[in-house]
Tab-separated table of C-alpha atoms in Angstrom:
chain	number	residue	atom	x	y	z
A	1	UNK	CA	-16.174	-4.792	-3.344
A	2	UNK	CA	-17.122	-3.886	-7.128
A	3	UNK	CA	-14.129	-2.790	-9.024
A	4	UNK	CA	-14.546	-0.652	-12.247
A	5	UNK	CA	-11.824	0.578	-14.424
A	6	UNK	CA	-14.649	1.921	-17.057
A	7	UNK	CA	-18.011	4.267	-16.588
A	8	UNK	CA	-19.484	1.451	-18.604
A	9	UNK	CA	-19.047	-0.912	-16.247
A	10	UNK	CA	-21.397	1.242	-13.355
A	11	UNK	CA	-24.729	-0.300	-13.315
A	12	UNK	CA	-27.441	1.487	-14.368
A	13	UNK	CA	-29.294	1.246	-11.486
A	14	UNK	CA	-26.490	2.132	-9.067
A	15	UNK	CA	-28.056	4.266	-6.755
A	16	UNK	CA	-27.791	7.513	-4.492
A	17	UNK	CA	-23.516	6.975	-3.672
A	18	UNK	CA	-21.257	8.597	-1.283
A	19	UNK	CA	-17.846	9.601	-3.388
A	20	UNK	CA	-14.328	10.128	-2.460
A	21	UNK	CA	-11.238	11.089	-4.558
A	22	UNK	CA	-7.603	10.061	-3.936
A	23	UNK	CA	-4.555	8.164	-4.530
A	24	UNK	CA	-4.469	6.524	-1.196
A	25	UNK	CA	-1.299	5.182	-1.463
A	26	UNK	CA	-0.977	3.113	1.428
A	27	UNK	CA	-4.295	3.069	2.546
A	28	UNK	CA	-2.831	4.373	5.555
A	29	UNK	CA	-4.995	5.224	9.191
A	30	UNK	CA	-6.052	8.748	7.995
A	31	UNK	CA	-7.705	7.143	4.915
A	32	UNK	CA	-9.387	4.444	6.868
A	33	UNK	CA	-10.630	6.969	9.087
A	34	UNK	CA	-12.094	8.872	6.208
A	35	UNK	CA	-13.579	5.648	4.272
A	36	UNK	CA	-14.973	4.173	7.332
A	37	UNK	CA	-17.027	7.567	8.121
A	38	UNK	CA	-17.838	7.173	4.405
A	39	UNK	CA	-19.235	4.336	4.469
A	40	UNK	CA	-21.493	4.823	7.770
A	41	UNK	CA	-22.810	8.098	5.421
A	42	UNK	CA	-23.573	5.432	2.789
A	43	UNK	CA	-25.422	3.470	4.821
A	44	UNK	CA	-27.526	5.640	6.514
A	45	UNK	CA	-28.257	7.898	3.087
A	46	UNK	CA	-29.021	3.867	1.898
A	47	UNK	CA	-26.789	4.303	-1.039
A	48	UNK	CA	-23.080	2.788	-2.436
A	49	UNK	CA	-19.695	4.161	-0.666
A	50	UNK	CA	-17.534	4.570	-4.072
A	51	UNK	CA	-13.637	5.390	-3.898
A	52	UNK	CA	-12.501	7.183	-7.198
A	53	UNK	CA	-8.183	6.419	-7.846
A	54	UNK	CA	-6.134	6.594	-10.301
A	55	UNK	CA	-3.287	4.361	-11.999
A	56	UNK	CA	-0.974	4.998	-12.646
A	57	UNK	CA	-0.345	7.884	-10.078
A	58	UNK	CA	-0.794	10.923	-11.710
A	59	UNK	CA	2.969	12.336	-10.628
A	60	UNK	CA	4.109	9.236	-12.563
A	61	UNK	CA	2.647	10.526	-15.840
A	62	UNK	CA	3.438	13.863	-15.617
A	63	UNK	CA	6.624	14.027	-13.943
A	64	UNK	CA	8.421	10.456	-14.453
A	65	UNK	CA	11.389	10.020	-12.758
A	66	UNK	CA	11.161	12.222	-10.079
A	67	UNK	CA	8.500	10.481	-8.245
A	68	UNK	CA	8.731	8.679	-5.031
A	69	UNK	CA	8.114	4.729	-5.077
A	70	UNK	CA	4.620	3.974	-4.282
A	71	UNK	CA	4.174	2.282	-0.584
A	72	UNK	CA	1.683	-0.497	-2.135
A	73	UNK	CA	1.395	-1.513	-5.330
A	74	UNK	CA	-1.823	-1.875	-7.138
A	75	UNK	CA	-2.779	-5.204	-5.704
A	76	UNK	CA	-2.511	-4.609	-2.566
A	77	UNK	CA	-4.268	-1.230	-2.830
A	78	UNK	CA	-7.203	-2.320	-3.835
A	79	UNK	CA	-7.273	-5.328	-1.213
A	80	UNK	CA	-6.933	-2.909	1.483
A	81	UNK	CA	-9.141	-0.210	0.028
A	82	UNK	CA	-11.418	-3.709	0.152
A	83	UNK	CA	-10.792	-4.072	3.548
A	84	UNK	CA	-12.686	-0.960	4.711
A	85	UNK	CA	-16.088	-1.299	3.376
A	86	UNK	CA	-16.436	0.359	0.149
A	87	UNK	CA	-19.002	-0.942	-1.569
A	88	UNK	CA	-16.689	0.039	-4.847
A	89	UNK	CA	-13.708	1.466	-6.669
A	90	UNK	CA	-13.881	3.103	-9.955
A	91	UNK	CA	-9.983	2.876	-11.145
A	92	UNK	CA	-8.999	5.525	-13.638
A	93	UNK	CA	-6.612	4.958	-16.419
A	94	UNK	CA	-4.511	8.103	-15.806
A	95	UNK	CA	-3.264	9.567	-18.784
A	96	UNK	CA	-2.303	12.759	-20.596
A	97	UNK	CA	-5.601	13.057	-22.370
A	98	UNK	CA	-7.840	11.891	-18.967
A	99	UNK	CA	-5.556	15.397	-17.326
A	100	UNK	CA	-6.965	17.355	-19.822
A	101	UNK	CA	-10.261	17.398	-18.510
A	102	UNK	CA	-11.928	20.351	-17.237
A	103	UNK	CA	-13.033	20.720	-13.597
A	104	UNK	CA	-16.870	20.878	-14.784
A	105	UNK	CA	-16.210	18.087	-17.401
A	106	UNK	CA	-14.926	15.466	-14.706
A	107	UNK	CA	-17.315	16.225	-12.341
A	108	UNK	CA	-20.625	15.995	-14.640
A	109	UNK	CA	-19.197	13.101	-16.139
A	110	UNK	CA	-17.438	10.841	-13.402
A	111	UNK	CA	-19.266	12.083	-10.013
A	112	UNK	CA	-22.639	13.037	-11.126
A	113	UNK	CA	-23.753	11.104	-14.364
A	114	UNK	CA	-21.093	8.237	-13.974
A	115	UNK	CA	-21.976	7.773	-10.163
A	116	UNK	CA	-25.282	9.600	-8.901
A	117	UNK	CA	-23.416	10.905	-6.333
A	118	UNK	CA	-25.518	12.518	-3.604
A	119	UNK	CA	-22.241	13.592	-0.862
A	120	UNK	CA	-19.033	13.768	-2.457
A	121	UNK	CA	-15.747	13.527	0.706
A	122	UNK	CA	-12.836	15.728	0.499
A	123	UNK	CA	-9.987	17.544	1.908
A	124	UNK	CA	-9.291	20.748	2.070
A	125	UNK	CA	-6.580	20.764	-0.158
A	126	UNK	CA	-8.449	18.747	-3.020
A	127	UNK	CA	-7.554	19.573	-6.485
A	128	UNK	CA	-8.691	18.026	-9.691
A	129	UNK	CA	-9.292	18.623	-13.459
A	130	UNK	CA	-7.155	20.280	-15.878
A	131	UNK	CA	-3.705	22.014	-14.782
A	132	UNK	CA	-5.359	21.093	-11.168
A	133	UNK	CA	-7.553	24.589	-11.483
A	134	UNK	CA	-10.445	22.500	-9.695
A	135	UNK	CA	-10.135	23.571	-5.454
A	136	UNK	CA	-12.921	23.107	-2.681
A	137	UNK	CA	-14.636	26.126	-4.129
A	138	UNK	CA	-14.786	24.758	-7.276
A	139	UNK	CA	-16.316	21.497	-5.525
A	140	UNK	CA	-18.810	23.223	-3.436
A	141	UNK	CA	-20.577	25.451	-6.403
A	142	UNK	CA	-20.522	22.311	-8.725
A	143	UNK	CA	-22.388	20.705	-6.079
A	144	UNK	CA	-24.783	23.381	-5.753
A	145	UNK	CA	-25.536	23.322	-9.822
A	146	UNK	CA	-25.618	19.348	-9.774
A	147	UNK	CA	-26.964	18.209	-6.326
A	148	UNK	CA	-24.812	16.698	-4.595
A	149	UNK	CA	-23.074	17.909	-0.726
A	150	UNK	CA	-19.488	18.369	-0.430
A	151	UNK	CA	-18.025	17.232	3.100
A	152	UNK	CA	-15.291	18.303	4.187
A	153	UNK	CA	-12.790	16.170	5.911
A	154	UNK	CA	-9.993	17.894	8.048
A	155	UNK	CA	-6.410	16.448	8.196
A	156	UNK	CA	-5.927	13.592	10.951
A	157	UNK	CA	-3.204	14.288	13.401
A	158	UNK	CA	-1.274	11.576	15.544
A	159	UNK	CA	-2.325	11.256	18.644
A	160	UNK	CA	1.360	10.276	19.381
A	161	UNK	CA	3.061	13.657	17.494
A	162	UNK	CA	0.123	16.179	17.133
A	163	UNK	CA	2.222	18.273	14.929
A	164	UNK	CA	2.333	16.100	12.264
A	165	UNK	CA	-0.860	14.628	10.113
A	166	UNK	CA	-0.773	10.713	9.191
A	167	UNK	CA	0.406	10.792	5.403
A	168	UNK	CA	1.780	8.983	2.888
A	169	UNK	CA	5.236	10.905	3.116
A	170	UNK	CA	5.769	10.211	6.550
A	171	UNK	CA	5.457	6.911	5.766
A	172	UNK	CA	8.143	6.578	3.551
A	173	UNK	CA	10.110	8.971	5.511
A	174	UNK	CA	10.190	6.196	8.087
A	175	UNK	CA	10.596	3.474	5.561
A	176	UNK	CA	13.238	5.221	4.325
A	177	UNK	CA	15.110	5.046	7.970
A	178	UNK	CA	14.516	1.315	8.212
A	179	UNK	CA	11.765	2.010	10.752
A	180	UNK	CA	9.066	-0.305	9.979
A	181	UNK	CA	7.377	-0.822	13.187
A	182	UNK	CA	6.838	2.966	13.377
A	183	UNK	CA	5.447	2.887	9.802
A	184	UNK	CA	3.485	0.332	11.269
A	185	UNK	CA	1.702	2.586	13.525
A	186	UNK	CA	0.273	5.201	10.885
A	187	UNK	CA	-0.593	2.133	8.344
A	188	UNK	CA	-2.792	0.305	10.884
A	189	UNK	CA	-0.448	-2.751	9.804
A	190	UNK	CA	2.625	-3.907	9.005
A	191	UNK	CA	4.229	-2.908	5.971
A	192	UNK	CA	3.964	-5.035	2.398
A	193	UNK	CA	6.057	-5.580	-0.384
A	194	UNK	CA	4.599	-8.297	-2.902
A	195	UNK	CA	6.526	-10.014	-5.446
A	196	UNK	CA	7.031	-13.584	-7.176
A	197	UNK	CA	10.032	-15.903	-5.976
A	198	UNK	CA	12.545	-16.314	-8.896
A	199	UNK	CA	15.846	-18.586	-8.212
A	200	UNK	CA	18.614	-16.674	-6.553
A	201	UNK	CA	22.502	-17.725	-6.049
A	202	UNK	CA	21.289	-20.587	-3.944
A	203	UNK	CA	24.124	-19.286	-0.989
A	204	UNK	CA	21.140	-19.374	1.398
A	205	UNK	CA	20.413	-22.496	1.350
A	206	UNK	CA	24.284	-23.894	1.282
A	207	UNK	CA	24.540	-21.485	4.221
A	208	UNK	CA	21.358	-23.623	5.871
A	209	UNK	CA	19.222	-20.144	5.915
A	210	UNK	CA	17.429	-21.266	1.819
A	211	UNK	CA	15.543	-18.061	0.972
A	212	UNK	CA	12.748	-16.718	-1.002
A	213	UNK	CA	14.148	-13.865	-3.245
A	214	UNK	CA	11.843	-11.537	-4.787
A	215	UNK	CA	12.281	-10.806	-8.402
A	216	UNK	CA	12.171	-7.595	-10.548
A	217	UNK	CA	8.306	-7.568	-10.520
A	218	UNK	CA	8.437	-6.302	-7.155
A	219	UNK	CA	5.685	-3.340	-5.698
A	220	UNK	CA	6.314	-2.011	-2.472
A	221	UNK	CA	8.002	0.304	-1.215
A	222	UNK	CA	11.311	-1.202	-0.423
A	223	UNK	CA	12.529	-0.232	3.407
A	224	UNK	CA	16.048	0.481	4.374
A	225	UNK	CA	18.804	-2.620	3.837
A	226	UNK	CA	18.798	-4.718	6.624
A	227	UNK	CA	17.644	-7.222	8.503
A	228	UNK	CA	13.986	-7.639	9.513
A	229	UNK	CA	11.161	-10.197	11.426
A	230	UNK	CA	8.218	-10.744	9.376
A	231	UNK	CA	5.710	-12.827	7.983
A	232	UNK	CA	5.231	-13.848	4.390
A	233	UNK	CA	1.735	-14.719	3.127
A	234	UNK	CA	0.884	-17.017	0.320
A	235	UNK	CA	-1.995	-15.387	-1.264
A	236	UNK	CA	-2.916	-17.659	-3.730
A	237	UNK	CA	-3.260	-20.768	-1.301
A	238	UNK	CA	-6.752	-21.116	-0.343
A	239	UNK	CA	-7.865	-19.183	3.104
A	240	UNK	CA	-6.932	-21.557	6.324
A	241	UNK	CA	-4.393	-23.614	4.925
A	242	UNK	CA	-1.710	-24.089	7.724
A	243	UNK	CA	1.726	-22.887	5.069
A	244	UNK	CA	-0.483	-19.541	4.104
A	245	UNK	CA	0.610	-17.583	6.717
A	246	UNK	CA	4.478	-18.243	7.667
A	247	UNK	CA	7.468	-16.200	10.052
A	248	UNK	CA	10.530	-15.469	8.188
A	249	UNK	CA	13.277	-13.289	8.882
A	250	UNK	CA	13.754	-10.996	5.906
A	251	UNK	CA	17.053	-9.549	4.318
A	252	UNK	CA	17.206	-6.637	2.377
A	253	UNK	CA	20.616	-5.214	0.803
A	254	UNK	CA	23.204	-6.099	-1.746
A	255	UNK	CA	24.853	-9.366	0.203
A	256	UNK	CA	28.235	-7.066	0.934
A	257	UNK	CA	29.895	-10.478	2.641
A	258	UNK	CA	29.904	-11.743	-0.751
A	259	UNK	CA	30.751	-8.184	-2.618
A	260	UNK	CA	27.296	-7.998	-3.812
A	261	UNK	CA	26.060	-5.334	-6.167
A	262	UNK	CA	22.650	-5.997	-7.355
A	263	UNK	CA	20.110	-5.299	-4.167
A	264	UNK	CA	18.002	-8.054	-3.284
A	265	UNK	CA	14.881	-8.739	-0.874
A	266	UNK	CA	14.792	-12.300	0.276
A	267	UNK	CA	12.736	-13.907	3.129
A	268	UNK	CA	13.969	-17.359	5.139
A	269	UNK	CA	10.945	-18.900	6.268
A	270	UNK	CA	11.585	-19.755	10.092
A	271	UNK	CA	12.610	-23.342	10.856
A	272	UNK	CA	11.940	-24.840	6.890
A	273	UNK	CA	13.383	-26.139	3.998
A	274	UNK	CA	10.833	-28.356	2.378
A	275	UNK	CA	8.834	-25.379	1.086
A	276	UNK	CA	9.184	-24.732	-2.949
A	277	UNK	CA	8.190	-20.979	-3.357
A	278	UNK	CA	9.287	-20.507	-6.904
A	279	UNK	CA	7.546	-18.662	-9.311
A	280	UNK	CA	4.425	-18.052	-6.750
A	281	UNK	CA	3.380	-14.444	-5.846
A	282	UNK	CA	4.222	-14.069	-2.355
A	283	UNK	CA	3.875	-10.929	0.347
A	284	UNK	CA	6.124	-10.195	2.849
A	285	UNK	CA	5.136	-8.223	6.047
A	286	UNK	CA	7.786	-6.579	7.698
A	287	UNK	CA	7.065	-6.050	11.230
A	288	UNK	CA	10.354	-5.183	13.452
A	289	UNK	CA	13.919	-4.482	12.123
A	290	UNK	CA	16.586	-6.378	13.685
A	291	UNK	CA	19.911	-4.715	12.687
A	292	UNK	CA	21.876	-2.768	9.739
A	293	UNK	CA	23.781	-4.656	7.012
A	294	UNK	CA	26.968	-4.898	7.216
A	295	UNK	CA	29.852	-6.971	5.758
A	296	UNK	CA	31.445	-9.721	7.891
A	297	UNK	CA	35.003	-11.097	7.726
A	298	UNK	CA	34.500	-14.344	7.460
A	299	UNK	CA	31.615	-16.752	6.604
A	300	UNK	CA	31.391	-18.238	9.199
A	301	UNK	CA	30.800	-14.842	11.210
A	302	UNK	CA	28.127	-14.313	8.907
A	303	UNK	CA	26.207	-17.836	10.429
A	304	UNK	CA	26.766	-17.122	13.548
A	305	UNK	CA	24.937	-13.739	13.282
A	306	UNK	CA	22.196	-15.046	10.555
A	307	UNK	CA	21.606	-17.974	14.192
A	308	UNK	CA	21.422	-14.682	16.607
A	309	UNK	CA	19.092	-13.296	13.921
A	310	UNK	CA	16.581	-16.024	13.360
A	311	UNK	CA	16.534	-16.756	17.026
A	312	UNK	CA	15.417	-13.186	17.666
A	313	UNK	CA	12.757	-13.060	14.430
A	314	UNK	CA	11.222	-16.265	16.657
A	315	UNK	CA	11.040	-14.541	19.619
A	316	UNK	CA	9.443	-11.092	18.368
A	317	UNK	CA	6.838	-13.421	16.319
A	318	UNK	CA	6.007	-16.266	19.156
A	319	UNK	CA	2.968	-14.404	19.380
A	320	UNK	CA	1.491	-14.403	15.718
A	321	UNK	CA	0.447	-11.693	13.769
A	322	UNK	CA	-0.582	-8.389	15.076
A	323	UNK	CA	-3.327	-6.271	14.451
A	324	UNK	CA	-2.226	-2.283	14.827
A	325	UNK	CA	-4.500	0.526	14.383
A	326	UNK	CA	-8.109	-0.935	14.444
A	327	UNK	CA	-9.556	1.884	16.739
A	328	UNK	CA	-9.874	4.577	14.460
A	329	UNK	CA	-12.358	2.973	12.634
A	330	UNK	CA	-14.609	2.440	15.564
């Protein structure tokens, strides 16, 4: 997948396309479904399938502060926006002066002379350009002066809860609850946060659990504090390598046992401690949570629990990594 962050980096001859327009933070199972069908127009019109985003998110510009934490950070983003087809994604610099674009300007320029776009995919509830004044009727008769189709995509329900539409807030509604397996089910996968090891109080590993702590460069949203079964994946290792893909049981939470105040996310990898994880970029996949944290009496209470933990983090991951959500694709 091509990735632009500048018109000037579009070739020339880039041909007929098939655009969309979102944040797609996540890249959750109602965005799949959308690029997927995308991408079969693509084909079949013989053209690219091009994903237009923006970074930073535009509520982060113009209201910072008040907006929720992203699910994925940038990286993973664009791996997973990768991982459906898309031939390419232009990534916008989102600023003040980029908002100030008109509805017409942003169109002629991005869409139609930036990308030749022949079918341009939205929702109903699209809005672009300046102040947002750009709708689906705005969309449709720009499409009609510059040639291009608008479809319309229609918001995709759960087949589990059919009053309520996959999004990004529900996702970090149950993230926010500690419930990662049903975040699970709208992302298509278990949920990420990425980060690079730094050195932590060393307690782990004088406890015999030595962890991986994740340090301030974190992106993710962050679930609930607890404790959790996952995996944690060494991107950087070359593809295949047998310590790429590892179980861990993951705690999240300020340590209360040891009157802990700063929160930390830290991952024992199952079962070793000859691995040296410091200072590489790691992810952690979070697939089942285990139980709250809470503060024990005595160390030695805390072991005993952190043994009941790993031994059930074993069990839930005998069977190696799943693969949720892959139907609605098909």
């Amino acid at each position: 997948m091509h990735r632009w962050t500048d018109l000037r980096q579009v070739p020339a001859d880039l041909g007929p396309s098939v655009v969309t327009i979102g944040n797609f933070d996540g890249v959750h199972r109602g965005h799949r479904s959308v690029l997927t069908r995308m991408v079969r127009s693509a084909r079949a019109l013989g053209g690219s399938a091009v994903a237009v985003t923006f970074h930073p998110h535009p509520a982060q510009v113009h209201r910072p502060g008040e907006t929720p934490e992203l699910i994925t950070g940038l990286a993973d983003r664009l791996d997973l926006l990768a991982g459906t087809g898309l031939d390419a994604v232009l990534l916008i610099d989102y600023t003040l002066e980029f908002a100030q674009l008109l509805p017409e300007e942003f169109v002629r320029s991005y869409l139609v002379e930036g990308l030749h776009a022949r079918t341009v995919v939205v929702g109903r509830d699209v809005r672009f350009g300046r102040d947002n004044a750009g709708d689906l009727a705005t969309m449709v008769r720009l499409g009609k002066d510059h040639g291009f189709d608008v479809e319309v995509i229609e918001d995709i329900h759960s087949p589990e809860d059919a009053s309520r539409r996959w999004s990004s807030t529900w996702v970090r509604e149950l993230l926010a609850a500690g419930d990662v397996a049903g975040a699970a089910d709208i992302l298509g996968r278990p949920h990420r946060v990425r980060g690079s090891v730094v050195h932590g109080d060393a307690r782990g590993r004088e406890l015999g659990y030595p962890t991986a702590n994740l340090g301030e460069d974190m992106s993710g949203t962050v679930p609930a504090d607890g404790v959790y079964a996952g995996w944690l994946r060494r991107p950087d290792l070359p593809e295949g390598l047998p310590d790429g893909y590892l179980p861990v049981a993951i705690s999240i939470g300020t340590n209360p046992t040891f009157d802990g105040v700063r929160r930390r996310v830290e991952a024992y990898v199952l079962d070793r401690t000859d691995l040296d994880l410091y200072d590489e970029e790691v992810v952690l996949e979070l697939v089942a949570h285990l139980r709250p944290t809470v503060r024990f009496d005595t160390v030695e209470d805390l072991v005993a629990q952190m043994s009941k933990d790993v031994a059930r983090a074993r069990h839930l991951l005998a069977g190696g990594p799943l693969v949720l959500g892959a139907s609605e694709a098909d």
